[in-house]
Amino acid sequence: MKILPLRKEKDNAYVACATGEVEVHRTCSYCTHCKSIQVGVRMMPSPYDGTVAKLRSGRAEPEQLMESAMQFNSLVRDGTALGCADEGGKGYIARF
């Protein structure tokens, strides 16, 4: 897993992806490769991973997807890096 440092400007956060620099809130949050957010010394798992699995099996409410989005944004606000599982350099692959 690669650790990609966040570059923050005002309210936006960017990372260097295989496809170039992308905005975390618009691209990485919906990418299957985004696995964790580094906050301090801890790597917090992406809130989307568990929610998407539950939605596909019918065990989650659609509102939980919005809760995951808000939690992801909060982690990115406080975070310093992302854990990316894109070892092959393919770039963005949609989670949904």
Backbone as XML, in Angstrom:
<?xml version="1.0"?>
<chain id="A" units="angstrom">
  <residue number="1" name="MET">
    <atom name="N" x="0.848" y="-1.170" z="0.000"/>
    <atom name="CA" x="0.000" y="0.000" z="0.000"/>
    <atom name="C" x="0.896" y="1.237" z="0.000"/>
  </residue>
  <residue number="2" name="LYS">
    <atom name="N" x="0.552" y="2.174" z="-0.858"/>
    <atom name="CA" x="1.295" y="3.425" z="-0.941"/>
    <atom name="C" x="0.708" y="4.440" z="0.040"/>
  </residue>
  <residue number="3" name="ILE">
    <atom name="N" x="1.568" y="5.274" z="0.583"/>
    <atom name="CA" x="1.132" y="6.382" z="1.429"/>
    <atom name="C" x="1.321" y="7.660" z="0.617"/>
  </residue>
  <residue number="4" name="LEU">
    <atom name="N" x="0.217" y="8.344" z="0.309"/>
    <atom name="CA" x="0.255" y="9.562" z="-0.486"/>
    <atom name="C" x="0.021" y="10.771" z="0.417"/>
  </residue>
  <residue number="5" name="PRO">
    <atom name="N" x="1.000" y="11.668" z="0.529"/>
    <atom name="CA" x="0.813" y="12.842" z="1.389"/>
    <atom name="C" x="-0.240" y="13.790" z="0.815"/>
  </residue>
  <residue number="6" name="LEU">
    <atom name="N" x="-1.013" y="14.405" z="1.712"/>
    <atom name="CA" x="-2.026" y="15.374" z="1.319"/>
    <atom name="C" x="-1.395" y="16.752" z="1.171"/>
  </residue>
  <residue number="7" name="ARG">
    <atom name="N" x="-1.804" y="17.465" z="0.128"/>
    <atom name="CA" x="-1.437" y="18.866" z="-0.039"/>
    <atom name="C" x="-2.726" y="19.658" z="0.115"/>
  </residue>
  <residue number="8" name="LYS">
    <atom name="N" x="-2.747" y="20.552" z="1.098"/>
    <atom name="CA" x="-3.980" y="21.279" z="1.399"/>
    <atom name="C" x="-3.863" y="22.738" z="0.984"/>
  </residue>
  <residue number="9" name="GLU">
    <atom name="N" x="-4.937" y="23.229" z="0.358"/>
    <atom name="CA" x="-5.077" y="24.629" z="-0.024"/>
    <atom name="C" x="-6.472" y="25.071" z="0.384"/>
  </residue>
  <residue number="10" name="LYS">
    <atom name="N" x="-6.549" y="26.026" z="1.277"/>
    <atom name="CA" x="-7.827" y="26.519" z="1.803"/>
    <atom name="C" x="-8.668" y="25.342" z="2.300"/>
  </residue>
  <residue number="11" name="ASP">
    <atom name="N" x="-9.800" y="25.062" z="1.664"/>
    <atom name="CA" x="-10.672" y="23.968" z="2.101"/>
    <atom name="C" x="-10.519" y="22.715" z="1.251"/>
  </residue>
  <residue number="12" name="ASN">
    <atom name="N" x="-9.564" y="22.685" z="0.340"/>
    <atom name="CA" x="-9.376" y="21.547" z="-0.550"/>
    <atom name="C" x="-8.122" y="20.768" z="-0.190"/>
  </residue>
  <residue number="13" name="ALA">
    <atom name="N" x="-8.145" y="19.471" z="-0.474"/>
    <atom name="CA" x="-6.980" y="18.603" z="-0.263"/>
    <atom name="C" x="-6.701" y="17.871" z="-1.567"/>
  </residue>
  <residue number="14" name="TYR">
    <atom name="N" x="-5.422" y="17.745" z="-1.907"/>
    <atom name="CA" x="-5.011" y="17.118" z="-3.153"/>
    <atom name="C" x="-3.965" y="16.041" z="-2.880"/>
  </residue>
  <residue number="15" name="VAL">
    <atom name="N" x="-3.924" y="15.018" z="-3.744"/>
    <atom name="CA" x="-2.882" y="13.995" z="-3.693"/>
    <atom name="C" x="-2.384" y="13.743" z="-5.111"/>
  </residue>
  <residue number="16" name="ALA">
    <atom name="N" x="-1.169" y="13.189" z="-5.197"/>
    <atom name="CA" x="-0.583" y="12.827" z="-6.482"/>
    <atom name="C" x="-1.029" y="11.411" z="-6.830"/>
  </residue>
  <residue number="17" name="CYS">
    <atom name="N" x="-1.953" y="11.288" z="-7.754"/>
    <atom name="CA" x="-2.497" y="10.000" z="-8.203"/>
    <atom name="C" x="-1.729" y="9.567" z="-9.454"/>
  </residue>
  <residue number="18" name="ALA">
    <atom name="N" x="-1.941" y="8.345" z="-9.895"/>
    <atom name="CA" x="-1.317" y="7.856" z="-11.126"/>
    <atom name="C" x="-1.789" y="8.657" z="-12.333"/>
  </residue>
  <residue number="19" name="THR">
    <atom name="N" x="-2.986" y="9.240" z="-12.249"/>
    <atom name="CA" x="-3.534" y="10.027" z="-13.349"/>
    <atom name="C" x="-3.205" y="11.506" z="-13.215"/>
  </residue>
  <residue number="20" name="GLY">
    <atom name="N" x="-2.407" y="11.874" z="-12.230"/>
    <atom name="CA" x="-2.064" y="13.275" z="-11.980"/>
    <atom name="C" x="-2.602" y="13.705" z="-10.628"/>
  </residue>
  <residue number="21" name="GLU">
    <atom name="N" x="-2.449" y="14.973" z="-10.318"/>
    <atom name="CA" x="-2.927" y="15.466" z="-9.028"/>
    <atom name="C" x="-4.449" y="15.561" z="-9.048"/>
  </residue>
  <residue number="22" name="VAL">
    <atom name="N" x="-5.096" y="14.972" z="-8.035"/>
    <atom name="CA" x="-6.559" y="14.952" z="-7.964"/>
    <atom name="C" x="-7.026" y="15.495" z="-6.615"/>
  </residue>
  <residue number="23" name="GLU">
    <atom name="N" x="-8.262" y="15.971" z="-6.598"/>
    <atom name="CA" x="-8.854" y="16.453" z="-5.361"/>
    <atom name="C" x="-9.407" y="15.261" z="-4.583"/>
  </residue>
  <residue number="24" name="VAL">
    <atom name="N" x="-9.027" y="15.171" z="-3.317"/>
    <atom name="CA" x="-9.382" y="14.027" z="-2.479"/>
    <atom name="C" x="-10.891" y="13.903" z="-2.304"/>
  </residue>
  <residue number="25" name="HIS">
    <atom name="N" x="-11.572" y="15.006" z="-2.018"/>
    <atom name="CA" x="-13.009" y="14.958" z="-1.727"/>
    <atom name="C" x="-13.835" y="14.524" z="-2.936"/>
  </residue>
  <residue number="26" name="ARG">
    <atom name="N" x="-13.382" y="14.827" z="-4.135"/>
    <atom name="CA" x="-14.161" y="14.522" z="-5.331"/>
    <atom name="C" x="-13.738" y="13.229" z="-6.014"/>
  </residue>
  <residue number="27" name="THR">
    <atom name="N" x="-12.496" y="12.825" z="-5.833"/>
    <atom name="CA" x="-12.000" y="11.665" z="-6.566"/>
    <atom name="C" x="-11.677" y="10.499" z="-5.639"/>
  </residue>
  <residue number="28" name="CYS">
    <atom name="N" x="-10.791" y="10.697" z="-4.693"/>
    <atom name="CA" x="-10.316" y="9.596" z="-3.851"/>
    <atom name="C" x="-11.419" y="8.990" z="-2.998"/>
  </residue>
  <residue number="29" name="SER">
    <atom name="N" x="-12.341" y="9.796" z="-2.560"/>
    <atom name="CA" x="-13.398" y="9.251" z="-1.706"/>
    <atom name="C" x="-14.237" y="8.218" z="-2.441"/>
  </residue>
  <residue number="30" name="TYR">
    <atom name="N" x="-14.321" y="8.302" z="-3.762"/>
    <atom name="CA" x="-15.117" y="7.373" z="-4.560"/>
    <atom name="C" x="-14.268" y="6.351" z="-5.309"/>
  </residue>
  <residue number="31" name="CYS">
    <atom name="N" x="-12.996" y="6.227" z="-4.945"/>
    <atom name="CA" x="-12.078" y="5.305" z="-5.623"/>
    <atom name="C" x="-11.910" y="4.027" z="-4.797"/>
  </residue>
  <residue number="32" name="THR">
    <atom name="N" x="-11.880" y="2.890" z="-5.465"/>
    <atom name="CA" x="-11.717" y="1.614" z="-4.764"/>
    <atom name="C" x="-10.333" y="1.464" z="-4.147"/>
  </residue>
  <residue number="33" name="HIS">
    <atom name="N" x="-9.351" y="2.198" z="-4.635"/>
    <atom name="CA" x="-7.990" y="2.096" z="-4.119"/>
    <atom name="C" x="-7.809" y="2.820" z="-2.784"/>
  </residue>
  <residue number="34" name="CYS">
    <atom name="N" x="-8.671" y="3.765" z="-2.449"/>
    <atom name="CA" x="-8.531" y="4.539" z="-1.211"/>
    <atom name="C" x="-8.934" y="3.653" z="-0.028"/>
  </residue>
  <residue number="35" name="LYS">
    <atom name="N" x="-7.959" y="3.276" z="0.781"/>
    <atom name="CA" x="-8.204" y="2.339" z="1.870"/>
    <atom name="C" x="-8.106" y="2.955" z="3.261"/>
  </residue>
  <residue number="36" name="SER">
    <atom name="N" x="-7.350" y="4.051" z="3.428"/>
    <atom name="CA" x="-7.191" y="4.612" z="4.767"/>
    <atom name="C" x="-6.745" y="6.068" z="4.701"/>
  </residue>
  <residue number="37" name="ILE">
    <atom name="N" x="-6.925" y="6.757" z="5.828"/>
    <atom name="CA" x="-6.522" y="8.145" z="5.989"/>
    <atom name="C" x="-5.633" y="8.224" z="7.221"/>
  </residue>
  <residue number="38" name="GLN">
    <atom name="N" x="-4.466" y="8.820" z="7.070"/>
    <atom name="CA" x="-3.554" y="8.962" z="8.208"/>
    <atom name="C" x="-3.917" y="10.220" z="8.990"/>
  </residue>
  <residue number="39" name="VAL">
    <atom name="N" x="-4.263" y="10.014" z="10.267"/>
    <atom name="CA" x="-4.569" y="11.109" z="11.182"/>
    <atom name="C" x="-3.591" y="10.975" z="12.338"/>
  </residue>
  <residue number="40" name="GLY">
    <atom name="N" x="-2.655" y="11.913" z="12.423"/>
    <atom name="CA" x="-1.593" y="11.788" z="13.414"/>
    <atom name="C" x="-0.710" y="10.613" z="13.043"/>
  </residue>
  <residue number="41" name="VAL">
    <atom name="N" x="-0.532" y="9.687" z="13.964"/>
    <atom name="CA" x="0.279" y="8.490" z="13.679"/>
    <atom name="C" x="-0.585" y="7.283" z="13.323"/>
  </residue>
  <residue number="42" name="ARG">
    <atom name="N" x="-1.907" y="7.423" z="13.386"/>
    <atom name="CA" x="-2.820" y="6.304" z="13.118"/>
    <atom name="C" x="-3.325" y="6.322" z="11.689"/>
  </residue>
  <residue number="43" name="MET">
    <atom name="N" x="-3.500" y="5.129" z="11.145"/>
    <atom name="CA" x="-4.131" y="4.980" z="9.834"/>
    <atom name="C" x="-5.569" y="4.528" z="10.070"/>
  </residue>
  <residue number="44" name="MET">
    <atom name="N" x="-6.507" y="5.413" z="9.789"/>
    <atom name="CA" x="-7.926" y="5.127" z="9.984"/>
    <atom name="C" x="-8.491" y="4.536" z="8.688"/>
  </residue>
  <residue number="45" name="PRO">
    <atom name="N" x="-9.213" y="3.414" z="8.759"/>
    <atom name="CA" x="-9.781" y="2.816" z="7.541"/>
    <atom name="C" x="-10.820" y="3.738" z="6.912"/>
  </residue>
  <residue number="46" name="SER">
    <atom name="N" x="-10.934" y="3.660" z="5.611"/>
    <atom name="CA" x="-11.919" y="4.474" z="4.902"/>
    <atom name="C" x="-13.322" y="4.066" z="5.343"/>
  </residue>
  <residue number="47" name="PRO">
    <atom name="N" x="-14.143" y="5.022" z="5.759"/>
    <atom name="CA" x="-15.509" y="4.684" z="6.194"/>
    <atom name="C" x="-16.361" y="4.110" z="5.070"/>
  </residue>
  <residue number="48" name="TYR">
    <atom name="N" x="-15.981" y="4.341" z="3.829"/>
    <atom name="CA" x="-16.762" y="3.832" z="2.708"/>
    <atom name="C" x="-16.678" y="2.316" z="2.565"/>
  </residue>
  <residue number="49" name="ASP">
    <atom name="N" x="-15.551" y="1.714" z="2.924"/>
    <atom name="CA" x="-15.368" y="0.278" z="2.705"/>
    <atom name="C" x="-16.461" y="-0.558" z="3.365"/>
  </residue>
  <residue number="50" name="GLY">
    <atom name="N" x="-16.699" y="-0.350" z="4.637"/>
    <atom name="CA" x="-17.719" y="-1.117" z="5.349"/>
    <atom name="C" x="-19.126" y="-0.802" z="4.894"/>
  </residue>
  <residue number="51" name="THR">
    <atom name="N" x="-19.383" y="0.465" z="4.603"/>
    <atom name="CA" x="-20.727" y="0.878" z="4.201"/>
    <atom name="C" x="-21.103" y="0.303" z="2.843"/>
  </residue>
  <residue number="52" name="VAL">
    <atom name="N" x="-20.188" y="0.328" z="1.888"/>
    <atom name="CA" x="-20.477" y="-0.203" z="0.554"/>
    <atom name="C" x="-20.742" y="-1.704" z="0.621"/>
  </residue>
  <residue number="53" name="ALA">
    <atom name="N" x="-19.971" y="-2.419" z="1.419"/>
    <atom name="CA" x="-20.187" y="-3.863" z="1.556"/>
    <atom name="C" x="-21.568" y="-4.146" z="2.154"/>
  </residue>
  <residue number="54" name="LYS">
    <atom name="N" x="-21.957" y="-3.360" z="3.155"/>
    <atom name="CA" x="-23.278" y="-3.551" z="3.763"/>
    <atom name="C" x="-24.402" y="-3.185" z="2.800"/>
  </residue>
  <residue number="55" name="LEU">
    <atom name="N" x="-24.215" y="-2.121" z="2.017"/>
    <atom name="CA" x="-25.240" y="-1.721" z="1.050"/>
    <atom name="C" x="-25.449" y="-2.801" z="-0.009"/>
  </residue>
  <residue number="56" name="ARG">
    <atom name="N" x="-24.377" y="-3.383" z="-0.492"/>
    <atom name="CA" x="-24.488" y="-4.413" z="-1.528"/>
    <atom name="C" x="-25.182" y="-5.665" z="-1.030"/>
  </residue>
  <residue number="57" name="SER">
    <atom name="N" x="-25.023" y="-5.959" z="0.264"/>
    <atom name="CA" x="-25.676" y="-7.152" z="0.808"/>
    <atom name="C" x="-27.065" y="-6.842" z="1.360"/>
  </residue>
  <residue number="58" name="GLY">
    <atom name="N" x="-27.476" y="-5.567" z="1.308"/>
    <atom name="CA" x="-28.806" y="-5.185" z="1.756"/>
    <atom name="C" x="-28.943" y="-5.021" z="3.256"/>
  </residue>
  <residue number="59" name="ARG">
    <atom name="N" x="-27.827" y="-4.896" z="3.967"/>
    <atom name="CA" x="-27.879" y="-4.771" z="5.424"/>
    <atom name="C" x="-27.698" y="-3.334" z="5.913"/>
  </residue>
  <residue number="60" name="ALA">
    <atom name="N" x="-27.682" y="-2.352" z="5.021"/>
    <atom name="CA" x="-27.466" y="-0.965" z="5.438"/>
    <atom name="C" x="-28.507" y="-0.055" z="4.806"/>
  </residue>
  <residue number="61" name="GLU">
    <atom name="N" x="-28.777" y="1.022" z="5.481"/>
    <atom name="CA" x="-29.690" y="2.039" z="4.971"/>
    <atom name="C" x="-28.902" y="3.002" z="4.080"/>
  </residue>
  <residue number="62" name="PRO">
    <atom name="N" x="-29.539" y="3.590" z="3.081"/>
    <atom name="CA" x="-28.844" y="4.547" z="2.214"/>
    <atom name="C" x="-28.276" y="5.761" z="2.971"/>
  </residue>
  <residue number="63" name="GLU">
    <atom name="N" x="-28.887" y="6.101" z="4.111"/>
    <atom name="CA" x="-28.406" y="7.246" z="4.892"/>
    <atom name="C" x="-26.999" y="7.012" z="5.425"/>
  </residue>
  <residue number="64" name="GLN">
    <atom name="N" x="-26.622" y="5.754" z="5.586"/>
    <atom name="CA" x="-25.284" y="5.451" z="6.081"/>
    <atom name="C" x="-24.204" y="5.868" z="5.090"/>
  </residue>
  <residue number="65" name="LEU">
    <atom name="N" x="-24.549" y="5.939" z="3.816"/>
    <atom name="CA" x="-23.599" y="6.410" z="2.815"/>
    <atom name="C" x="-23.269" y="7.887" z="3.040"/>
  </residue>
  <residue number="66" name="MET">
    <atom name="N" x="-24.270" y="8.680" z="3.392"/>
    <atom name="CA" x="-24.036" y="10.094" z="3.694"/>
    <atom name="C" x="-23.208" y="10.239" z="4.968"/>
  </residue>
  <residue number="67" name="GLU">
    <atom name="N" x="-23.467" y="9.414" z="5.959"/>
    <atom name="CA" x="-22.674" y="9.444" z="7.189"/>
    <atom name="C" x="-21.216" y="9.094" z="6.902"/>
  </residue>
  <residue number="68" name="SER">
    <atom name="N" x="-20.990" y="8.137" z="6.009"/>
    <atom name="CA" x="-19.629" y="7.770" z="5.634"/>
    <atom name="C" x="-18.922" y="8.922" z="4.925"/>
  </residue>
  <residue number="69" name="ALA">
    <atom name="N" x="-19.659" y="9.633" z="4.074"/>
    <atom name="CA" x="-19.082" y="10.782" z="3.373"/>
    <atom name="C" x="-18.664" y="11.873" z="4.355"/>
  </residue>
  <residue number="70" name="MET">
    <atom name="N" x="-19.517" y="12.142" z="5.332"/>
    <atom name="CA" x="-19.187" y="13.177" z="6.326"/>
    <atom name="C" x="-18.000" y="12.755" z="7.174"/>
  </residue>
  <residue number="71" name="GLN">
    <atom name="N" x="-17.928" y="11.478" z="7.541"/>
    <atom name="CA" x="-16.810" y="10.992" z="8.333"/>
    <atom name="C" x="-15.522" y="11.028" z="7.515"/>
  </residue>
  <residue number="72" name="PHE">
    <atom name="N" x="-15.581" y="10.653" z="6.250"/>
    <atom name="CA" x="-14.410" y="10.706" z="5.375"/>
    <atom name="C" x="-13.882" y="12.133" z="5.288"/>
  </residue>
  <residue number="73" name="ASN">
    <atom name="N" x="-14.779" y="13.093" z="5.075"/>
    <atom name="CA" x="-14.365" y="14.492" z="4.975"/>
    <atom name="C" x="-13.736" y="14.988" z="6.271"/>
  </residue>
  <residue number="74" name="SER">
    <atom name="N" x="-14.258" y="14.573" z="7.397"/>
    <atom name="CA" x="-13.673" y="14.963" z="8.689"/>
    <atom name="C" x="-12.276" y="14.371" z="8.864"/>
  </residue>
  <residue number="75" name="LEU">
    <atom name="N" x="-12.099" y="13.114" z="8.468"/>
    <atom name="CA" x="-10.785" y="12.487" z="8.573"/>
    <atom name="C" x="-9.773" y="13.167" z="7.657"/>
  </residue>
  <residue number="76" name="VAL">
    <atom name="N" x="-10.191" y="13.530" z="6.450"/>
    <atom name="CA" x="-9.288" y="14.210" z="5.516"/>
    <atom name="C" x="-8.926" y="15.592" z="6.053"/>
  </residue>
  <residue number="77" name="ARG">
    <atom name="N" x="-9.880" y="16.279" z="6.651"/>
    <atom name="CA" x="-9.612" y="17.606" z="7.223"/>
    <atom name="C" x="-8.501" y="17.535" z="8.267"/>
  </residue>
  <residue number="78" name="ASP">
    <atom name="N" x="-8.522" y="16.484" z="9.100"/>
    <atom name="CA" x="-7.536" y="16.333" z="10.165"/>
    <atom name="C" x="-6.317" y="15.521" z="9.735"/>
  </residue>
  <residue number="79" name="GLY">
    <atom name="N" x="-6.376" y="14.883" z="8.585"/>
    <atom name="CA" x="-5.337" y="13.954" z="8.167"/>
    <atom name="C" x="-4.157" y="14.601" z="7.458"/>
  </residue>
  <residue number="80" name="THR">
    <atom name="N" x="-3.132" y="13.772" z="7.248"/>
    <atom name="CA" x="-1.917" y="14.230" z="6.574"/>
    <atom name="C" x="-1.570" y="13.389" z="5.353"/>
  </residue>
  <residue number="81" name="ALA">
    <atom name="N" x="-2.176" y="12.192" z="5.210"/>
    <atom name="CA" x="-1.865" y="11.318" z="4.077"/>
    <atom name="C" x="-2.990" y="10.321" z="3.851"/>
  </residue>
  <residue number="82" name="LEU">
    <atom name="N" x="-2.978" y="9.698" z="2.665"/>
    <atom name="CA" x="-3.938" y="8.646" z="2.316"/>
    <atom name="C" x="-3.194" y="7.343" z="2.081"/>
  </residue>
  <residue number="83" name="GLY">
    <atom name="N" x="-3.847" y="6.239" z="2.432"/>
    <atom name="CA" x="-3.327" y="4.918" z="2.108"/>
    <atom name="C" x="-3.979" y="4.459" z="0.818"/>
  </residue>
  <residue number="84" name="CYS">
    <atom name="N" x="-3.188" y="4.256" z="-0.212"/>
    <atom name="CA" x="-3.701" y="3.918" z="-1.542"/>
    <atom name="C" x="-3.228" y="2.520" z="-1.930"/>
  </residue>
  <residue number="85" name="ALA">
    <atom name="N" x="-4.149" y="1.669" z="-2.356"/>
    <atom name="CA" x="-3.825" y="0.291" z="-2.726"/>
    <atom name="C" x="-3.543" y="0.131" z="-4.221"/>
  </residue>
  <residue number="86" name="ASP">
    <atom name="N" x="-3.300" y="1.223" z="-4.924"/>
    <atom name="CA" x="-3.052" y="1.185" z="-6.363"/>
    <atom name="C" x="-1.585" y="0.889" z="-6.638"/>
  </residue>
  <residue number="87" name="GLU">
    <atom name="N" x="-1.198" y="-0.360" z="-6.500"/>
    <atom name="CA" x="0.195" y="-0.760" z="-6.737"/>
    <atom name="C" x="0.514" y="-0.841" z="-8.223"/>
  </residue>
  <residue number="88" name="GLY">
    <atom name="N" x="-0.480" y="-1.040" z="-9.053"/>
    <atom name="CA" x="-0.259" y="-1.187" z="-10.489"/>
    <atom name="C" x="-0.229" y="0.123" z="-11.247"/>
  </residue>
  <residue number="89" name="GLY">
    <atom name="N" x="-0.519" y="1.250" z="-10.581"/>
    <atom name="CA" x="-0.511" y="2.548" z="-11.244"/>
    <atom name="C" x="-1.658" y="2.740" z="-12.216"/>
  </residue>
  <residue number="90" name="LYS">
    <atom name="N" x="-2.813" y="2.149" z="-11.927"/>
    <atom name="CA" x="-3.978" y="2.260" z="-12.809"/>
    <atom name="C" x="-4.735" y="3.563" z="-12.625"/>
  </residue>
  <residue number="91" name="GLY">
    <atom name="N" x="-4.644" y="4.171" z="-11.459"/>
    <atom name="CA" x="-5.378" y="5.412" z="-11.205"/>
    <atom name="C" x="-6.783" y="5.146" z="-10.694"/>
  </residue>
  <residue number="92" name="TYR">
    <atom name="N" x="-7.648" y="6.112" z="-10.901"/>
    <atom name="CA" x="-9.004" y="6.086" z="-10.368"/>
    <atom name="C" x="-9.835" y="4.936" z="-10.932"/>
  </residue>
  <residue number="93" name="ILE">
    <atom name="N" x="-10.473" y="4.177" z="-10.034"/>
    <atom name="CA" x="-11.466" y="3.162" z="-10.399"/>
    <atom name="C" x="-12.667" y="3.389" z="-9.488"/>
  </residue>
  <residue number="94" name="ALA">
    <atom name="N" x="-13.833" y="3.599" z="-10.081"/>
    <atom name="CA" x="-15.030" y="3.951" z="-9.315"/>
    <atom name="C" x="-15.410" y="2.865" z="-8.325"/>
  </residue>
  <residue number="95" name="ARG">
    <atom name="N" x="-15.758" y="3.295" z="-7.123"/>
    <atom name="CA" x="-16.174" y="2.390" z="-6.056"/>
    <atom name="C" x="-17.613" y="1.911" z="-6.273"/>
  </residue>
  <residue number="96" name="PHE">
    <atom name="N" x="-18.434" y="2.727" z="-6.885"/>
    <atom name="CA" x="-19.852" y="2.411" z="-7.069"/>
    <atom name="C" x="-20.144" y="2.099" z="-8.511"/>
  </residue>
</chain>
